[in-house]
mmCIF file of C-alpha atoms and ligand atoms in Angstrom:
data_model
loop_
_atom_site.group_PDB
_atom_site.id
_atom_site.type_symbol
_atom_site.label_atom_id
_atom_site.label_comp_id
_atom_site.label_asym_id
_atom_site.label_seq_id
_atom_site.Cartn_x
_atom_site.Cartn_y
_atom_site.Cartn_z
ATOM 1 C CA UNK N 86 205.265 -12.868 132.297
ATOM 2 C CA UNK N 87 203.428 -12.947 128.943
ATOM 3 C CA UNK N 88 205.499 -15.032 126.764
ATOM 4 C CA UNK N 89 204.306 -13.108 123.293
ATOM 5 C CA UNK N 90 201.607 -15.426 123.548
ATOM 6 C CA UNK N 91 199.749 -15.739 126.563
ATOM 7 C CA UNK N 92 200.164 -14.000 129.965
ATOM 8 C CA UNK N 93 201.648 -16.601 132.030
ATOM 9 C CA UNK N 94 202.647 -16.867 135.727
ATOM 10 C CA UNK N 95 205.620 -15.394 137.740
ATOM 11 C CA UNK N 96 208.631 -16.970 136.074
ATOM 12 C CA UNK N 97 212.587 -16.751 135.256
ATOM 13 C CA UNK N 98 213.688 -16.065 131.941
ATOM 14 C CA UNK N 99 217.337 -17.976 131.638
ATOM 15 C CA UNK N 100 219.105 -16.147 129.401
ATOM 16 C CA UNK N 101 222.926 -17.931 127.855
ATOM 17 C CA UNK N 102 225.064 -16.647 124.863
ATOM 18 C CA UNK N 103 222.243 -13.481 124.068
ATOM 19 C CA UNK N 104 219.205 -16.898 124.104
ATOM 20 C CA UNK N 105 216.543 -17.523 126.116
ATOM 21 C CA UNK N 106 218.152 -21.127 127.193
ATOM 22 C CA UNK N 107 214.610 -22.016 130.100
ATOM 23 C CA UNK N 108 211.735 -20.101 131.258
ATOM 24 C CA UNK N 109 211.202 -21.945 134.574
ATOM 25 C CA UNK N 110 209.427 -21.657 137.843
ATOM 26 C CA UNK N 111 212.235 -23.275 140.118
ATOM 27 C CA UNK N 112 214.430 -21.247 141.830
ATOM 28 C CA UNK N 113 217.526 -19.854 139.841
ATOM 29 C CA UNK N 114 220.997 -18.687 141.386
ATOM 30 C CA UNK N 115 221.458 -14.987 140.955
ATOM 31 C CA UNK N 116 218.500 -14.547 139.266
ATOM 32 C CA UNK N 117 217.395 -10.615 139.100
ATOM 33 C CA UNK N 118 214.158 -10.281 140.996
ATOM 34 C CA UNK N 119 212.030 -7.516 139.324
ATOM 35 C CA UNK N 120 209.396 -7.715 141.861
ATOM 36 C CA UNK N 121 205.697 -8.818 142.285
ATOM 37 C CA UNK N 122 204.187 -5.115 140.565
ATOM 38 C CA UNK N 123 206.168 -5.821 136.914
ATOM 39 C CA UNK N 124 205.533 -7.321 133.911
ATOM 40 C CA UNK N 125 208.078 -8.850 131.571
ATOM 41 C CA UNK N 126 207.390 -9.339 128.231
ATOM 42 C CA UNK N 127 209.538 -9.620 124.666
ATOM 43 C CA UNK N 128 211.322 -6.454 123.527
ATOM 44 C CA UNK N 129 208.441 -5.285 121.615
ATOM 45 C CA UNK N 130 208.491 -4.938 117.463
ATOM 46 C CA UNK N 131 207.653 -2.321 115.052
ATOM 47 C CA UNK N 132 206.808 -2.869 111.909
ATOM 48 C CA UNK N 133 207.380 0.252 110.407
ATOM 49 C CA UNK N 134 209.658 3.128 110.984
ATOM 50 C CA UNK N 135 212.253 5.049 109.586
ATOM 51 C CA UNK N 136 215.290 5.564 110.990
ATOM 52 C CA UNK N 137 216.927 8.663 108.395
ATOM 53 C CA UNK N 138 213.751 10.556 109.581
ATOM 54 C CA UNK N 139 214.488 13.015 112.445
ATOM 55 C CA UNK N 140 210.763 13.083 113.393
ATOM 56 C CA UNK N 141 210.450 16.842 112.276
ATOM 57 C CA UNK N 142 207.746 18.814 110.144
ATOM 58 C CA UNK N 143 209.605 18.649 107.065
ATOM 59 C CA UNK N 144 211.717 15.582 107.048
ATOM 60 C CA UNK N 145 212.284 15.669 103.385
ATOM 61 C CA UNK N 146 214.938 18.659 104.095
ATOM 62 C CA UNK N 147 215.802 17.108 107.867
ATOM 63 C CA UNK N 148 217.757 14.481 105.278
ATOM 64 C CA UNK N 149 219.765 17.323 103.983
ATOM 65 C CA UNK N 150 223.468 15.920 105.565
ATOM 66 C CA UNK N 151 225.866 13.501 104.737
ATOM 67 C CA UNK N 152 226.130 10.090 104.335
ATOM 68 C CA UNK N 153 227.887 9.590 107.631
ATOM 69 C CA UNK N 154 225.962 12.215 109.611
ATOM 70 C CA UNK N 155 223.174 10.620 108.728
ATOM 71 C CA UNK N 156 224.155 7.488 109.926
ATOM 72 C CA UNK N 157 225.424 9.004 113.428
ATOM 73 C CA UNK N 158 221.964 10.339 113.840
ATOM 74 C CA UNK N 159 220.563 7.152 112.846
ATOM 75 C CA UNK N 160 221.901 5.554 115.632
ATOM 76 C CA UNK N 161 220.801 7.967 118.463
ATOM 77 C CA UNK N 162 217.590 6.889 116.618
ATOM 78 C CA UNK N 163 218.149 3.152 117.213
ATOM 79 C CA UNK N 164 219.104 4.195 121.202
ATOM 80 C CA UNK N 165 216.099 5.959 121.539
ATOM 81 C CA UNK N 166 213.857 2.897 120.244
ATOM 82 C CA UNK N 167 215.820 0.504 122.559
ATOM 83 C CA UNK N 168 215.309 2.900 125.584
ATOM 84 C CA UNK N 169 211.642 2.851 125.093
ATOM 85 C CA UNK N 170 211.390 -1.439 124.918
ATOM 86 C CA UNK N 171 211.558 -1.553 121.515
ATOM 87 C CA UNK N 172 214.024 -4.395 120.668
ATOM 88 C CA UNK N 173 213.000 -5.047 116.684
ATOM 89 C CA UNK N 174 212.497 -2.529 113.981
ATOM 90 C CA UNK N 175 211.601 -2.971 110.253
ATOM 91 C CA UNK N 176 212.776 -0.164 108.589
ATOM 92 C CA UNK N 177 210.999 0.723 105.194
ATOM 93 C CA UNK N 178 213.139 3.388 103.953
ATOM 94 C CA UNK N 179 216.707 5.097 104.024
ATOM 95 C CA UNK N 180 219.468 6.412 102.011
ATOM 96 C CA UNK N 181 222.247 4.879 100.711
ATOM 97 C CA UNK N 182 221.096 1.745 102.455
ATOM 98 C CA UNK N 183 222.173 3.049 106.042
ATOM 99 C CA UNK N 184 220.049 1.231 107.954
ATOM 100 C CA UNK N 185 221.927 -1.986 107.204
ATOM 101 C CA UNK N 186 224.634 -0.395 108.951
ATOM 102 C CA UNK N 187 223.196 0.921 112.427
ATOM 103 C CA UNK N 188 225.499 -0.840 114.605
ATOM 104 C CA UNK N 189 223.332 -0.946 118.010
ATOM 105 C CA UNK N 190 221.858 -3.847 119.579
ATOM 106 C CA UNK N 191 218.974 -2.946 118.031
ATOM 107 C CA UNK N 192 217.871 -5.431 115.585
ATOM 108 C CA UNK N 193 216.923 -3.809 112.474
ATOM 109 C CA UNK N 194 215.520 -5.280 109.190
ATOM 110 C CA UNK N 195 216.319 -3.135 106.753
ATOM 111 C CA UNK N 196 214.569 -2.674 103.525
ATOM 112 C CA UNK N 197 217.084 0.088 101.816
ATOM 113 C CA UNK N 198 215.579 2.816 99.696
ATOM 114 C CA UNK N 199 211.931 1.728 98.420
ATOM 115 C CA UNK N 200 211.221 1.014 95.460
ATOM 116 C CA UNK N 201 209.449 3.718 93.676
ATOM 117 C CA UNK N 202 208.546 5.391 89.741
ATOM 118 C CA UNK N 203 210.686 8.209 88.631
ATOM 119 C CA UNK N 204 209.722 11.211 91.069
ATOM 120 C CA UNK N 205 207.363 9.196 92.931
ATOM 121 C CA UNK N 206 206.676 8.939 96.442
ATOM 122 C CA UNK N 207 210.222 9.080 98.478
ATOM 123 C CA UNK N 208 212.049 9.434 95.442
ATOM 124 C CA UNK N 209 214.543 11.074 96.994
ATOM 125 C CA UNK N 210 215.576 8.330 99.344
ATOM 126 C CA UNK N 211 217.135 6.719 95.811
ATOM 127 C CA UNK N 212 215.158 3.733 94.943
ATOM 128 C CA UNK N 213 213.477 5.056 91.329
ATOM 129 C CA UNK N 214 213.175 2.412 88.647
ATOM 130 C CA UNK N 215 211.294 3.169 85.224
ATOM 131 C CA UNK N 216 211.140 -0.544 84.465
ATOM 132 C CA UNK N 217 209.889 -3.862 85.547
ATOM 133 C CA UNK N 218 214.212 -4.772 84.576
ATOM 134 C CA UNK N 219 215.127 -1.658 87.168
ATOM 135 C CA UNK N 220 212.869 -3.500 89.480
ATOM 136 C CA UNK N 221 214.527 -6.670 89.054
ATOM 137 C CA UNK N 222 217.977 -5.135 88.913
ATOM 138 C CA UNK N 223 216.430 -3.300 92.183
ATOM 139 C CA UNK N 224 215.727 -6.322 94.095
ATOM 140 C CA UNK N 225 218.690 -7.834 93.493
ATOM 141 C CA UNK N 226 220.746 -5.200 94.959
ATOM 142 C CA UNK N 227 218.756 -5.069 98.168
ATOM 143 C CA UNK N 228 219.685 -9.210 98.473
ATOM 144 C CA UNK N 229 223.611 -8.470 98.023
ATOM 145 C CA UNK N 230 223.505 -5.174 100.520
ATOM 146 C CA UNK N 231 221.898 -7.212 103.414
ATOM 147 C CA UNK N 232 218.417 -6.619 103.555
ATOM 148 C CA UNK N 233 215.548 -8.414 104.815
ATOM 149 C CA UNK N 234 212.743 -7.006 103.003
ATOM 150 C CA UNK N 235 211.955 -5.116 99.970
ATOM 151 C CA UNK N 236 209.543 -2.308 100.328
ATOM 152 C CA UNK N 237 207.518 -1.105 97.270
ATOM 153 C CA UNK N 238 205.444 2.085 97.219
ATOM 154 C CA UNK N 239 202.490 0.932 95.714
ATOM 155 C CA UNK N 240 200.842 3.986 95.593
ATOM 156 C CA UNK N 241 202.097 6.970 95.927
ATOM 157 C CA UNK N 242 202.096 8.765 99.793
ATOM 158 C CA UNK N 243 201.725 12.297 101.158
ATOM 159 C CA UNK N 244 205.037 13.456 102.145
ATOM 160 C CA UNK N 245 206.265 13.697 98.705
ATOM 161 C CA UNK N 246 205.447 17.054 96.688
ATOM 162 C CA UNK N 247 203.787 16.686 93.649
ATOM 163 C CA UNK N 248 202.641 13.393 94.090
ATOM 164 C CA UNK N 249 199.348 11.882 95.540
ATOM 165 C CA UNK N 250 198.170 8.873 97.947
ATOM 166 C CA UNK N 251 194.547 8.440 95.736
ATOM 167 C CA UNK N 252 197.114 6.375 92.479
ATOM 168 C CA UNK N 253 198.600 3.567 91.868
ATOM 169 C CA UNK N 254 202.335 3.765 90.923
ATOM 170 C CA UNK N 255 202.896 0.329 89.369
ATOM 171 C CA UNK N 256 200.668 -2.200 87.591
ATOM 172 C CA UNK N 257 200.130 -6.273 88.601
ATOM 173 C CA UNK N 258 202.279 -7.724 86.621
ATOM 174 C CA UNK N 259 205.664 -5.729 87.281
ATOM 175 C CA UNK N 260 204.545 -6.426 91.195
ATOM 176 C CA UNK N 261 204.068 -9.648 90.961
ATOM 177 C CA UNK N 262 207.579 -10.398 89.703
ATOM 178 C CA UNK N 263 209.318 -8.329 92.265
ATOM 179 C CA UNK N 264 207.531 -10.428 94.948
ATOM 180 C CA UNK N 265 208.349 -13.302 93.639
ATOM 181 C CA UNK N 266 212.324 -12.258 93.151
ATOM 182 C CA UNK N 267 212.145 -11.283 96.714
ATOM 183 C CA UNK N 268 211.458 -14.244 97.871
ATOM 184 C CA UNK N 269 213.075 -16.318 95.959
ATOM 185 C CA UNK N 270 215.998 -14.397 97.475
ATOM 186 C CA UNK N 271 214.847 -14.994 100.722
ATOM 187 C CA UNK N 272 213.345 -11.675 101.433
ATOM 188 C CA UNK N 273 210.251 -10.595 102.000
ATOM 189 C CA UNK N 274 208.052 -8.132 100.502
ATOM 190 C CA UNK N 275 205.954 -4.901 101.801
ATOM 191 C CA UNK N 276 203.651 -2.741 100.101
ATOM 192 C CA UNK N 277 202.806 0.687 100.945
ATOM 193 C CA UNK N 278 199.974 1.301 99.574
ATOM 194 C CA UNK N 279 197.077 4.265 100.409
ATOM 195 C CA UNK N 280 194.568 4.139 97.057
ATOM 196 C CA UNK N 281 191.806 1.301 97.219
ATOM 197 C CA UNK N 282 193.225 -0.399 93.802
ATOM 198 C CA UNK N 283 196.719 0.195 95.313
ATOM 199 C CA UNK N 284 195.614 -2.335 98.323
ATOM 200 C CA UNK N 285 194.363 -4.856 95.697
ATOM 201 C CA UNK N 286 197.487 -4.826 93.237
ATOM 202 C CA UNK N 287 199.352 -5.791 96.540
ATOM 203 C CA UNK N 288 196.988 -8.659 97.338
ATOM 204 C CA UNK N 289 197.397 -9.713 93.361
ATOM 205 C CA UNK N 290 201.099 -9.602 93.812
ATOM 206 C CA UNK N 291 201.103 -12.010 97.257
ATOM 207 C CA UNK N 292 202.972 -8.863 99.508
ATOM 208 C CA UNK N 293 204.018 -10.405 102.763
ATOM 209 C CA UNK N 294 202.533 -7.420 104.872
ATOM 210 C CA UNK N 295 200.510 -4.407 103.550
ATOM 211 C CA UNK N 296 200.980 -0.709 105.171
ATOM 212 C CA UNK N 297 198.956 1.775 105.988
ATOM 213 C CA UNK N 298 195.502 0.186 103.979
ATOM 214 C CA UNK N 299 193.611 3.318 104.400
ATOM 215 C CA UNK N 300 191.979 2.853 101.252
ATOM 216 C CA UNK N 301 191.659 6.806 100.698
ATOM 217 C CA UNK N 302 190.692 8.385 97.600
ATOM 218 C CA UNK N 303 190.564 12.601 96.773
ATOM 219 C CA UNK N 304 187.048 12.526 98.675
ATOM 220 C CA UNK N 305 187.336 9.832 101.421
ATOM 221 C CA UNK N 306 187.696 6.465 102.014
ATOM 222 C CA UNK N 307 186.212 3.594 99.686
ATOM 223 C CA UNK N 308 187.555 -0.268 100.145
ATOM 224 C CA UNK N 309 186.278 -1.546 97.069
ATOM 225 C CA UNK N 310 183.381 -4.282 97.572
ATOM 226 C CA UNK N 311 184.633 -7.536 99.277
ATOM 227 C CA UNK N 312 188.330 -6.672 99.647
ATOM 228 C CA UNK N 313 188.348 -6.432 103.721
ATOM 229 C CA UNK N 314 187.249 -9.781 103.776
ATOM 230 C CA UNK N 315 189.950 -10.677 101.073
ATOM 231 C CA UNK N 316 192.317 -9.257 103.165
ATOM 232 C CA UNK N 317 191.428 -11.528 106.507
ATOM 233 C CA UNK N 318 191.386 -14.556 103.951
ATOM 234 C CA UNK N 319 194.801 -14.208 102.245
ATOM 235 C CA UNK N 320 196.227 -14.129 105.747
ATOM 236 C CA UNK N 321 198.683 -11.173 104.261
ATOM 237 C CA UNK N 322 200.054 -9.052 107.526
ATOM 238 C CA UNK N 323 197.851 -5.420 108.065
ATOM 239 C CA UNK N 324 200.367 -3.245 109.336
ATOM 240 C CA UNK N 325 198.312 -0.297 111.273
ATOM 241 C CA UNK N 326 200.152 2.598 111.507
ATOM 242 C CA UNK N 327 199.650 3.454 114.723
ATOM 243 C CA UNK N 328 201.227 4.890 117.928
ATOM 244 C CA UNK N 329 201.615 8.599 118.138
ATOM 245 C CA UNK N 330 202.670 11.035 121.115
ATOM 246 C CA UNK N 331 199.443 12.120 122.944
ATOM 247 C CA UNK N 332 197.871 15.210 122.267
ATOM 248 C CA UNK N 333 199.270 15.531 118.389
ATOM 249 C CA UNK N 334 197.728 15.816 115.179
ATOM 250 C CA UNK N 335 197.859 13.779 112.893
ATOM 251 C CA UNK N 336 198.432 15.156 108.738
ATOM 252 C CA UNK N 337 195.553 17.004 107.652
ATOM 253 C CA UNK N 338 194.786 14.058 104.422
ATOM 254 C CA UNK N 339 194.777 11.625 107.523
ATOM 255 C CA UNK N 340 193.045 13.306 109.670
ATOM 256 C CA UNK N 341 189.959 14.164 107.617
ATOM 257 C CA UNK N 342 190.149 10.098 107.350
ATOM 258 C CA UNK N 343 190.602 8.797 110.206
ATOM 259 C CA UNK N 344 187.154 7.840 111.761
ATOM 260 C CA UNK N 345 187.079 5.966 108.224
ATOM 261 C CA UNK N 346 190.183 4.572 108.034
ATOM 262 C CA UNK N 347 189.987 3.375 111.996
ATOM 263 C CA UNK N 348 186.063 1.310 110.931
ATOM 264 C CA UNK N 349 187.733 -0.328 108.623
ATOM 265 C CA UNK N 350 190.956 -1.095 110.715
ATOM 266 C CA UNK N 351 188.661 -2.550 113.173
ATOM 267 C CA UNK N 352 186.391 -4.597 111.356
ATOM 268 C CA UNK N 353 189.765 -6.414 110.413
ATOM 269 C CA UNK N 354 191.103 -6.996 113.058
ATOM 270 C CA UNK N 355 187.760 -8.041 114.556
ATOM 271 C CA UNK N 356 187.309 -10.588 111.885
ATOM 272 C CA UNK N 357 190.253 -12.552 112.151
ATOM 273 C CA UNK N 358 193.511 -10.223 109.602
ATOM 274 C CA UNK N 359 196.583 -10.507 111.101
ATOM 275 C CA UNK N 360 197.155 -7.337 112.279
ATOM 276 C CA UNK N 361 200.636 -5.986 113.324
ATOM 277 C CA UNK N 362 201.753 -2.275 114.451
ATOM 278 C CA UNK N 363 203.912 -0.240 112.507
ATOM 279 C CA UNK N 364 203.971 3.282 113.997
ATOM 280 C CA UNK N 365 205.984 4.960 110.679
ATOM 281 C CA UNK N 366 208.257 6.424 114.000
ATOM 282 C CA UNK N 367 210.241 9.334 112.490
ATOM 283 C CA UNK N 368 207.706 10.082 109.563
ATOM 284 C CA UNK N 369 206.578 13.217 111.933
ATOM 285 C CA UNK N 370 206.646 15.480 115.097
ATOM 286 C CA UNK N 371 204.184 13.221 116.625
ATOM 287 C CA UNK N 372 206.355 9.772 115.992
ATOM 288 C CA UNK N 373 209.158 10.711 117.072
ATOM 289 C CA UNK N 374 211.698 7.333 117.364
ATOM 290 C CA UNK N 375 210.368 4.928 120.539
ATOM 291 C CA UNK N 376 206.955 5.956 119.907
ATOM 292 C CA UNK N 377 205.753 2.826 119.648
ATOM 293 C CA UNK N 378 204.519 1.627 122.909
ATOM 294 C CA UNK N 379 201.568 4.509 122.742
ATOM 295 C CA UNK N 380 200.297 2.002 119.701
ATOM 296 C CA UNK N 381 198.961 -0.371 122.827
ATOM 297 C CA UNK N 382 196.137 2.403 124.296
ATOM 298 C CA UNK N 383 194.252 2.098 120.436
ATOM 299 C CA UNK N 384 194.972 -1.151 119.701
ATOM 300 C CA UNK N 385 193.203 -2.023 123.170
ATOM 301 C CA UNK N 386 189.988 -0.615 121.621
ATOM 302 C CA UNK N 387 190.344 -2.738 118.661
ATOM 303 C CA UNK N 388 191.416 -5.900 120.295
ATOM 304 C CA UNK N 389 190.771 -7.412 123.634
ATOM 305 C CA UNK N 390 192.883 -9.323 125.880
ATOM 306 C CA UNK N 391 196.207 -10.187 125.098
ATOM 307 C CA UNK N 392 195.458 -9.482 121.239
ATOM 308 C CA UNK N 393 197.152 -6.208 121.006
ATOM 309 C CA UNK N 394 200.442 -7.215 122.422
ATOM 310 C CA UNK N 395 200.640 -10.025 120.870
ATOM 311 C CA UNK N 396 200.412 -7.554 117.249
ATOM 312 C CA UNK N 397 203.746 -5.821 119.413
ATOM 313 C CA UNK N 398 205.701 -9.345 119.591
ATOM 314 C CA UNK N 399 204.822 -12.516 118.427
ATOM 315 C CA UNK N 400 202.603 -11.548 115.681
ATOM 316 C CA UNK N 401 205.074 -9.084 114.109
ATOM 317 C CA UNK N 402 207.609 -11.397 114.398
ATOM 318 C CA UNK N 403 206.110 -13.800 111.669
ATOM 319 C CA UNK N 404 205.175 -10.691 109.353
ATOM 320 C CA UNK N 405 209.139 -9.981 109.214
ATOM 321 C CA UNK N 406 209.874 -13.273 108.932
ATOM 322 C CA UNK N 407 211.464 -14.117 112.635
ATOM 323 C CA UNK N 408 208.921 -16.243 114.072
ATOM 324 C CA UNK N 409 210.410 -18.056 116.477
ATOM 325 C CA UNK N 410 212.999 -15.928 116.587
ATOM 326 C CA UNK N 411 211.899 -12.636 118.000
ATOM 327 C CA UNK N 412 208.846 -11.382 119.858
ATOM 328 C CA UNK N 413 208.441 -14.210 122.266
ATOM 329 C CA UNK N 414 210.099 -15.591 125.682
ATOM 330 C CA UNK N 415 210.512 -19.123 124.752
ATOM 331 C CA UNK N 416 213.295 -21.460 124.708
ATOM 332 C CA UNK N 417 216.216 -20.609 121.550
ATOM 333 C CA UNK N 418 214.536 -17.412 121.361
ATOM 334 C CA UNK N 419 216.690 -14.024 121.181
ATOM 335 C CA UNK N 420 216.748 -12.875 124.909
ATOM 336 C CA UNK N 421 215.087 -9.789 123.920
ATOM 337 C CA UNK N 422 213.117 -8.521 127.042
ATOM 338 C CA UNK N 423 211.492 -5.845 128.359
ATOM 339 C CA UNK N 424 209.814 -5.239 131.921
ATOM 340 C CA UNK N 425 207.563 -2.650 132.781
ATOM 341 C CA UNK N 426 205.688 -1.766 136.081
ATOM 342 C CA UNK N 427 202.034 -2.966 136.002
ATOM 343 C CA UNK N 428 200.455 -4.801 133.844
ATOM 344 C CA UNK N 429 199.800 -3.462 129.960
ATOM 345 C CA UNK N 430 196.847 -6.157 129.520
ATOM 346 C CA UNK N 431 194.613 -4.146 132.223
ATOM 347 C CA UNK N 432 196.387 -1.134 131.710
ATOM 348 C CA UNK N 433 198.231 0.399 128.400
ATOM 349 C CA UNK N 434 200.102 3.066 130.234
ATOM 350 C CA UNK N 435 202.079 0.354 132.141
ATOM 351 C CA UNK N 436 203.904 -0.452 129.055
ATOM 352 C CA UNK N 437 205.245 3.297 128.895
ATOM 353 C CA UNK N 438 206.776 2.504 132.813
ATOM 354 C CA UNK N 439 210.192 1.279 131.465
ATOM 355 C CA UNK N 440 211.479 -0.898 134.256
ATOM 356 C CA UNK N 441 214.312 -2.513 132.072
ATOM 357 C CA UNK N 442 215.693 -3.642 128.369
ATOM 358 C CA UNK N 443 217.607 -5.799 127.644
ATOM 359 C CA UNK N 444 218.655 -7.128 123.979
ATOM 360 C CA UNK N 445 220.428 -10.107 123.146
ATOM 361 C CA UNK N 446 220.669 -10.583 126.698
ATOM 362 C CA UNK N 447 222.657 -7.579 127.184
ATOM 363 C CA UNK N 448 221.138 -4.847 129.575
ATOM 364 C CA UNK N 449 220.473 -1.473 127.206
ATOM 365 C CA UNK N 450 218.323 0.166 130.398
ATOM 366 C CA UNK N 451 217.719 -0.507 133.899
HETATM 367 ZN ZN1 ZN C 685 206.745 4.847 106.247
#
């Protein structure tokens, strides 16, 4: 068993009313025996995805249905996550604040439509605001709908025509006050944010967790001087997008990036940031939903021992706020599990060997 923190010994997970009520060693009554070749471990956690996004070329028009077709879709979304171990998500970005309302035992934090400037990046998922009031106004809204985060697009992205990674969309001080609002309504906060001044407006503002910090400009990659080493100070949550289907390409302005954006990823996480995994699942035909568990072969390279999967559970638990909670096998816990056959420490493929699921301690696949 690895616990979300260490890899422990052969054990039994109690589970009572959907909690981990005893991890023991002594012999339990009717207690499922997975065998001696499988590991169990939390239901892992992604950081990032989207649910409205059907994983397709051009998800922009993929979002061309209703309301409530939307939603249906959304939750063979959330099944396919659970199938593949995935017991958490984080989702930074619907419509019409659907993912509140994915009724699966999938436990979804749900950040509604991000906040973004008038026709900026994902301004069709509905969250424009042209002031730092709108923001307010914004953030507000998200608290009374139910969610657990509020995502701002920092800079702009890629997916969004006529707009650009390499700028900044917002300045300190309007940031800074939609942090605080966020959490002074309990929420947390996450910034997406691509263009180097982008990553340190977020650190300014005191963002929870940043995404995708690839630092890319029109010509390459350029962390302004000292700011990696900012980063593993603030102790602010890295979330690496990460975890693709084998074999795929990645978007030609990442691509051209990558062995860039990857040194600097890794000299992070080497040097002590807190570093989490949010795949982005549904963003493209390579992260399709469930994606997530390919995230373990790459962070393996990055980090050693049980370092990557505790980035899958325990870790990404406290960057969405649920330590203790989720993403680890101990007692009052969720009884979020997953086994697999092997052992994903030696061997990242073994977490792809679904064995079973189970969420809230109710079996979702043997
Ligand atoms: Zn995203």
């Amino acid at each position: 068993m690895f616990d979300g923190t260490a890899m422990r010994g052969a054990a039994t997970v109690v589970v009572r009313d959907g909690l981990v009520s005893d991890v023991t060693t002594d012999v339990v009554p009717d207690a499922i025996d997975l065998g001696d070749d499988v590991t169990l471990l939390p239901g892992l956690i992604d950081a990032h995805v989207h649910l409205a996004f059907d994983a397709v070329v051009d998800v922009v028009a993929g979002l061309d249905l209703d309301d409530e077709a939307l939603l249906a879709r959304m939750h063979g979304a959330a099944h396919q996550t659970l199938a593949a171990g995935v017991t958490t998500v984080r989702d930074l970005g619907d419509r019409s604040f659907l993912a509140t309302k994915v009724a699966t035992p999938l436990t979804v934090v749900a950040a509604g439509p991000p906040l973004t400037t008038v026709k900026g990046h994902c301004h069709f998922l509905g969250g424009e605001v042209a002031s730092v009031e709108d923001m307010l106004r914004a953030v507000a809204e998200r608290a009374e709908r139910g969610c657990r985060v509020v995502k701002v697009m920092v800079s702009g992205g890629n997916i969004t025509p006529g707009n650009t990674p390499f700028e900044s969309q917002f300045d300190a001080g309007q940031l800074t006050q939609v942090v605080d609002e966020a959490h002074r309504l309990g929420m947390t906060a996450a910034a997406h944010a691509h263009a180097p001044q982008s990553v340190v407006e977020a650190l300014d503002a005191g963002f929870d967790t940043i995404e995708h910090v690839t630092f890319m400009t029109a010509e390459g990659v350029e962390p302004p001087p000292g700011v990696l080493q900012r980063i593993v100070d603030s102790g602010v949550f890295v979330s690496l997008t990460l975890g693709a289907l084998p074999g795929g390409t990645p978007p030609p302005a990442i691509a051209a990036r990558l062995e860039a954006v990857t040194a600097n990823h890794t000299w992070m996480a080497q040097h002590g940031a807190r570093v989490v995994v949010g795949s982005d699942a549904g963003v493209g035909p390579v992260k399709p939903h469930g994606v997530t568990p390919h995230a373990l072969a790459v962070m393996s390279e990055v980090l050693s021992g049980v370092g990557p999967l505790r980035s899958m559970t325990s870790e990404a638990a406290a960057a969405l706020g649920l330590a203790g909670r989720k993403g680890e096998l101990t007692r009052g816990a969720d009884a979020d599990l997953l086994a697999v056959r092997g052992n994903p420490v030696v061997d990242a493929d073994a977490l792809l060997d679904v064995v079973g699921v189970w969420a809230k301690g109710e079996p979702v696949r043997r």
